[in-house]
Structure formats: C-alpha cells, structure tokens
Amino acid sequence: MQQTNLYTVTVLPMLRALANLSGLVDKAAAHAEEKKAKVEQLLNDRLVFDQFHFTKQVQVACDNAKRTAALVAGIENPVFEDTEKTPEELKARIEKTIAFLKTIRPEQMVGKEESPIAIYYMPGKYLPAFEYVVDMGLPNFYFHVVTAYSILRKNGVAIGKGDYLGKLSYRDTPAS
Amino acid sequence: MQQTNLYTVTVLPMLRALANLSGLVDKAAAHAEEKKAKVEQLLNDRLVFDQFHFTKQVQVACDNAKRTAALVAGIENPVFEDTEKTPEELKARIEKTIAFLKTIRPEQMVGKEESPIAIYYMPGKYLPAFEYVVDMGLPNFYFHVVTAYSILRKNGVAIGKGDYLGKLSYRDTPAS
C-alpha cells in the first residue's frame, strides 16, 4: 500500500509527469518531421508572447521538480544549465532530472512537514515544507507541464489528455 | 502542524486554487469591461479549437475537485448542471464547489489510500484512492485550472503566476 507523505505526493507524480513530458517531446519531434518543418520553431513557440517558450517550460518544469524534492529532502539542488536546443537534448534534461529524483530516498522527505524551506526568490522568507509543496511546488510544476502541453496542442501536435496523464494502472473490479 | 494525508493534499490545495480561479473570473470580467467588449466572448474563448472554452474549463475544474473529494470520502458526488453563462454565475459555481469541499471532514478521507475508486468513464475498472488522487485527480484538476488561466493570458488579461498560485503565507526567517 502506498502511504500519503511528502515523498509519495511529490516525487512519484513528478516522475510520472516527467516521463509523460518526455513522450510529448517525442511527439513534437515527430510532428515537425511529418510537416517537414524545423522542430526548433516548435520548441521556440509560446502560448503568449511574454510567456516562456516550450523549451523553457520543460526546463522550468524539471527545475521545479528537482528543487521541490531537493529542498524538502534537505540535500543540494544540482544546477542544470539551460543549454538545450534539440528534442534529444530536452529529453536528456528530463532524464537527468528523473535520475536525480530517483536518488532521493523516501526517508529523506517523510515527516519533514515543518522543515523551513527558504524561498530563493524572497530572501529572509520561508515556508514550512508542507505548504511549500502543496501550495507552491506542485501547482507550479503542473503549471509548466500543462503549458508545455498546450503549446504543442496549439500547433496541431496529435496529443490528448492521455499523453498528459500517462498510463493509469486500472484494476478490474472483482465480480460481485 | 499540517500532516500530509489524502485530505490535506487534495481538499486544501483545491480550496486555494478554486479561490484563485474565482479571482481570475473577476479579472476576466474587469478586462472585458475595460475593453468595452462582451465578457461572453472571453468566457467562450479556447486555447485550441477542439479544447473546452473558459467557462467549461472552470466547470470541469470544479467537477474534478468535488469528484475527487467525494469519491475518496465515499460520499455522494453532487451533480452541478453546466448552466453558467456569466462571470457571476461562474463565481457562484466555484463558491458552490468550495462550500461542498468544506463539508468534508478530514477523517472521511484520511487513511483511505487503498479504497477502490470506481472509474466513471471506464466501467468495471477501479484505482486505489492514492493512485486516483495523485496520478489522476490532482494533475487533471490543475490541467483545467492552468488552461483556464492560459485562455485569459492569451487574451491579454493582466494576470500572472501570482494570480494562479495565490497568496502564500511566507514566514520571516528568524535572525541567526
């Protein structure tokens, strides 16, 4: 049975969402190839002119995932430079993030609800880890994943909710 | 101290996000008024032609919140008809959803990780409540909230990440 704790509600869904995001990058690459268009144009597209482009949405989603996990676990948050230009590089960035998340052991995060998480964009301020995760880390992570998804949808990439949610492990209801 | 459990990781952030969404509806109404345009055009706009319009995104976000909470709590999921046409009606829908979520007591959801949640769109299948919440309920809820937000951003409504995340309760770091 899966317990509900700061590890299982962050690292597990982030691993899922990042794997799904990697699948979206594949679909973007396939779409550009099918259209005989430069994939860079798709990766550089945005929903709105003053929002991040697709590549940056993916980078920021990765950063949100590793930052949230690292801060709650109390371990160093590795810096990944934003150098990705191609689908392959973006997928490698996602893989690197997944690999980092997998180094975290549940016991590094479980029970840390009250640990103060210093707010990097607001020196001198902190949030207890529970609030950091539930009010900021997770909603912000999903924000960038959904926006990346929407940029592809806008451009006619053949994706749907199933690509965003990923495969769910449905069980058969026992016959009554 | 806030414990991490199926109530605190669902109902609490959903209450926050729904309140933020209500604020977005206000900003949409104010934007249309400022532009001397019909707010209905904004509420009926979509990111992509075959996605839901803003009003439906809000309705579905509300439905996701109450369905997730009701299914895990094992109580009846009230049906809210999709009749909203105006900002005021949309805000009332959100309020009604918030009011429903507030009727749920933590003890109705805590410890229900293994409870089978029947999948309404896939008869004969279920997910354990933990997976339903973490792999589907929450990501799907955020999907529709973020998409609603993006529809407004696309239309030049003056909103930013702060409107999506809402006010965070930052604490002052004690002087060392």
PDB file of C-alpha atoms in Angstrom, chain B residues 77-171:
ATOM      1  CA  ASN B  77     -20.905  13.499  -5.511  1.00  0.00           C
ATOM      2  CA  PRO B  78     -23.484  16.250  -6.014  1.00  0.00           C
ATOM      3  CA  VAL B  79     -24.406  16.992  -9.630  1.00  0.00           C
ATOM      4  CA  PHE B  80     -23.967  20.613 -10.682  1.00  0.00           C
ATOM      5  CA  GLU B  81     -25.590  21.340 -14.038  1.00  0.00           C
ATOM      6  CA  ASP B  82     -23.455  23.238 -16.546  1.00  0.00           C
ATOM      7  CA  THR B  83     -25.724  26.244 -16.962  1.00  0.00           C
ATOM      8  CA  GLU B  84     -23.351  29.121 -16.210  1.00  0.00           C
ATOM      9  CA  LYS B  85     -23.264  31.947 -18.757  1.00  0.00           C
ATOM     10  CA  THR B  86     -21.924  34.967 -16.848  1.00  0.00           C
ATOM     11  CA  PRO B  87     -18.948  35.717 -14.596  1.00  0.00           C
ATOM     12  CA  GLU B  88     -21.312  35.971 -11.625  1.00  0.00           C
ATOM     13  CA  GLU B  89     -22.754  32.538 -12.360  1.00  0.00           C
ATOM     14  CA  LEU B  90     -19.285  31.045 -12.800  1.00  0.00           C
ATOM     15  CA  LYS B  91     -18.214  32.507  -9.490  1.00  0.00           C
ATOM     16  CA  ALA B  92     -21.319  31.029  -7.888  1.00  0.00           C
ATOM     17  CA  ARG B  93     -20.405  27.626  -9.333  1.00  0.00           C
ATOM     18  CA  ILE B  94     -16.955  27.918  -7.808  1.00  0.00           C
ATOM     19  CA  GLU B  95     -18.464  29.025  -4.476  1.00  0.00           C
ATOM     20  CA  LYS B  96     -20.833  26.070  -4.502  1.00  0.00           C
ATOM     21  CA  THR B  97     -17.889  23.751  -5.096  1.00  0.00           C
ATOM     22  CA  ILE B  98     -15.906  25.365  -2.290  1.00  0.00           C
ATOM     23  CA  ALA B  99     -18.906  25.046   0.025  1.00  0.00           C
ATOM     24  CA  PHE B 100     -19.178  21.341  -0.821  1.00  0.00           C
ATOM     25  CA  LEU B 101     -15.470  20.729  -0.199  1.00  0.00           C
ATOM     26  CA  LYS B 102     -15.815  22.460   3.160  1.00  0.00           C
ATOM     27  CA  THR B 103     -18.483  19.977   4.229  1.00  0.00           C
ATOM     28  CA  ILE B 104     -15.931  17.185   4.003  1.00  0.00           C
ATOM     29  CA  ARG B 105     -14.196  16.313   7.246  1.00  0.00           C
ATOM     30  CA  PRO B 106     -10.563  15.179   7.129  1.00  0.00           C
ATOM     31  CA  GLU B 107     -11.424  11.883   8.835  1.00  0.00           C
ATOM     32  CA  GLN B 108     -13.634  10.977   5.860  1.00  0.00           C
ATOM     33  CA  MET B 109     -10.552  10.871   3.633  1.00  0.00           C
ATOM     34  CA  VAL B 110      -7.552  10.130   5.840  1.00  0.00           C
ATOM     35  CA  GLY B 111      -6.265   6.573   5.565  1.00  0.00           C
ATOM     36  CA  LYS B 112      -8.356   5.734   2.512  1.00  0.00           C
ATOM     37  CA  GLU B 113      -5.324   5.052   0.285  1.00  0.00           C
ATOM     38  CA  GLU B 114      -6.491   1.567  -0.653  1.00  0.00           C
ATOM     39  CA  SER B 115     -10.192   2.312  -1.095  1.00  0.00           C
ATOM     40  CA  PRO B 116     -11.207   1.314  -4.611  1.00  0.00           C
ATOM     41  CA  ILE B 117     -12.362   4.291  -6.653  1.00  0.00           C
ATOM     42  CA  ALA B 118     -14.617   3.163  -9.487  1.00  0.00           C
ATOM     43  CA  ILE B 119     -13.621   4.841 -12.748  1.00  0.00           C
ATOM     44  CA  TYR B 120     -16.750   6.506 -14.064  1.00  0.00           C
ATOM     45  CA  TYR B 121     -15.536   6.621 -17.657  1.00  0.00           C
ATOM     46  CA  MET B 122     -14.378   3.005 -17.617  1.00  0.00           C
ATOM     47  CA  PRO B 123     -16.983   0.674 -16.119  1.00  0.00           C
ATOM     48  CA  GLY B 124     -15.570  -2.371 -14.375  1.00  0.00           C
ATOM     49  CA  LYS B 125     -12.283  -0.655 -13.538  1.00  0.00           C
ATOM     50  CA  TYR B 126     -11.012   0.971 -10.376  1.00  0.00           C
ATOM     51  CA  LEU B 127      -7.937   2.647  -8.974  1.00  0.00           C
ATOM     52  CA  PRO B 128      -6.869   2.629  -5.331  1.00  0.00           C
ATOM     53  CA  ALA B 129      -7.656   6.076  -3.910  1.00  0.00           C
ATOM     54  CA  PHE B 130      -3.990   7.031  -3.543  1.00  0.00           C
ATOM     55  CA  GLU B 131      -3.349   6.484  -7.244  1.00  0.00           C
ATOM     56  CA  TYR B 132      -6.639   8.071  -8.202  1.00  0.00           C
ATOM     57  CA  VAL B 133      -5.694  11.239  -6.339  1.00  0.00           C
ATOM     58  CA  VAL B 134      -2.008  11.504  -7.153  1.00  0.00           C
ATOM     59  CA  ASP B 135      -1.931  10.159 -10.719  1.00  0.00           C
ATOM     60  CA  MET B 136      -5.261  11.488 -11.945  1.00  0.00           C
ATOM     61  CA  GLY B 137      -7.355  13.704  -9.654  1.00  0.00           C
ATOM     62  CA  LEU B 138      -4.739  16.337  -8.896  1.00  0.00           C
ATOM     63  CA  PRO B 139      -2.971  16.511 -12.292  1.00  0.00           C
ATOM     64  CA  ASN B 140      -6.325  16.653 -14.053  1.00  0.00           C
ATOM     65  CA  PHE B 141      -7.622  19.368 -11.724  1.00  0.00           C
ATOM     66  CA  TYR B 142      -4.534  21.513 -12.316  1.00  0.00           C
ATOM     67  CA  PHE B 143      -4.790  20.863 -16.045  1.00  0.00           C
ATOM     68  CA  HIS B 144      -8.124  22.639 -16.238  1.00  0.00           C
ATOM     69  CA  VAL B 145      -7.181  25.455 -13.870  1.00  0.00           C
ATOM     70  CA  VAL B 146      -3.995  26.186 -15.828  1.00  0.00           C
ATOM     71  CA  THR B 147      -5.822  26.022 -19.138  1.00  0.00           C
ATOM     72  CA  ALA B 148      -8.454  28.467 -17.865  1.00  0.00           C
ATOM     73  CA  TYR B 149      -5.623  30.772 -16.782  1.00  0.00           C
ATOM     74  CA  SER B 150      -3.907  30.475 -20.165  1.00  0.00           C
ATOM     75  CA  ILE B 151      -7.079  31.369 -22.071  1.00  0.00           C
ATOM     76  CA  LEU B 152      -7.168  34.660 -20.164  1.00  0.00           C
ATOM     77  CA  ARG B 153      -3.444  35.293 -20.610  1.00  0.00           C
ATOM     78  CA  LYS B 154      -3.831  34.735 -24.339  1.00  0.00           C
ATOM     79  CA  ASN B 155      -6.491  37.428 -24.383  1.00  0.00           C
ATOM     80  CA  GLY B 156      -4.342  39.995 -22.645  1.00  0.00           C
ATOM     81  CA  VAL B 157      -5.966  39.824 -19.219  1.00  0.00           C
ATOM     82  CA  ALA B 158      -3.462  41.338 -16.777  1.00  0.00           C
ATOM     83  CA  ILE B 159      -2.728  38.247 -14.702  1.00  0.00           C
ATOM     84  CA  GLY B 160       0.457  36.493 -13.692  1.00  0.00           C
ATOM     85  CA  LYS B 161       1.724  33.499 -11.773  1.00  0.00           C
ATOM     86  CA  GLY B 162       0.717  35.181  -8.519  1.00  0.00           C
ATOM     87  CA  ASP B 163      -2.934  35.057  -9.571  1.00  0.00           C
ATOM     88  CA  TYR B 164      -2.604  31.351 -10.260  1.00  0.00           C
ATOM     89  CA  LEU B 165      -0.705  30.431  -7.091  1.00  0.00           C
ATOM     90  CA  GLY B 166      -2.481  32.885  -4.824  1.00  0.00           C
ATOM     91  CA  LYS B 167      -1.083  34.455  -1.705  1.00  0.00           C
ATOM     92  CA  LEU B 168       1.493  32.320   0.051  1.00  0.00           C
ATOM     93  CA  SER B 169       1.934  32.573   3.818  1.00  0.00           C
ATOM     94  CA  TYR B 170       5.628  33.374   3.899  1.00  0.00           C
ATOM     95  CA  ARG B 171       7.201  33.490   7.346  1.00  0.00           C
TER      96      ARG B 171
END
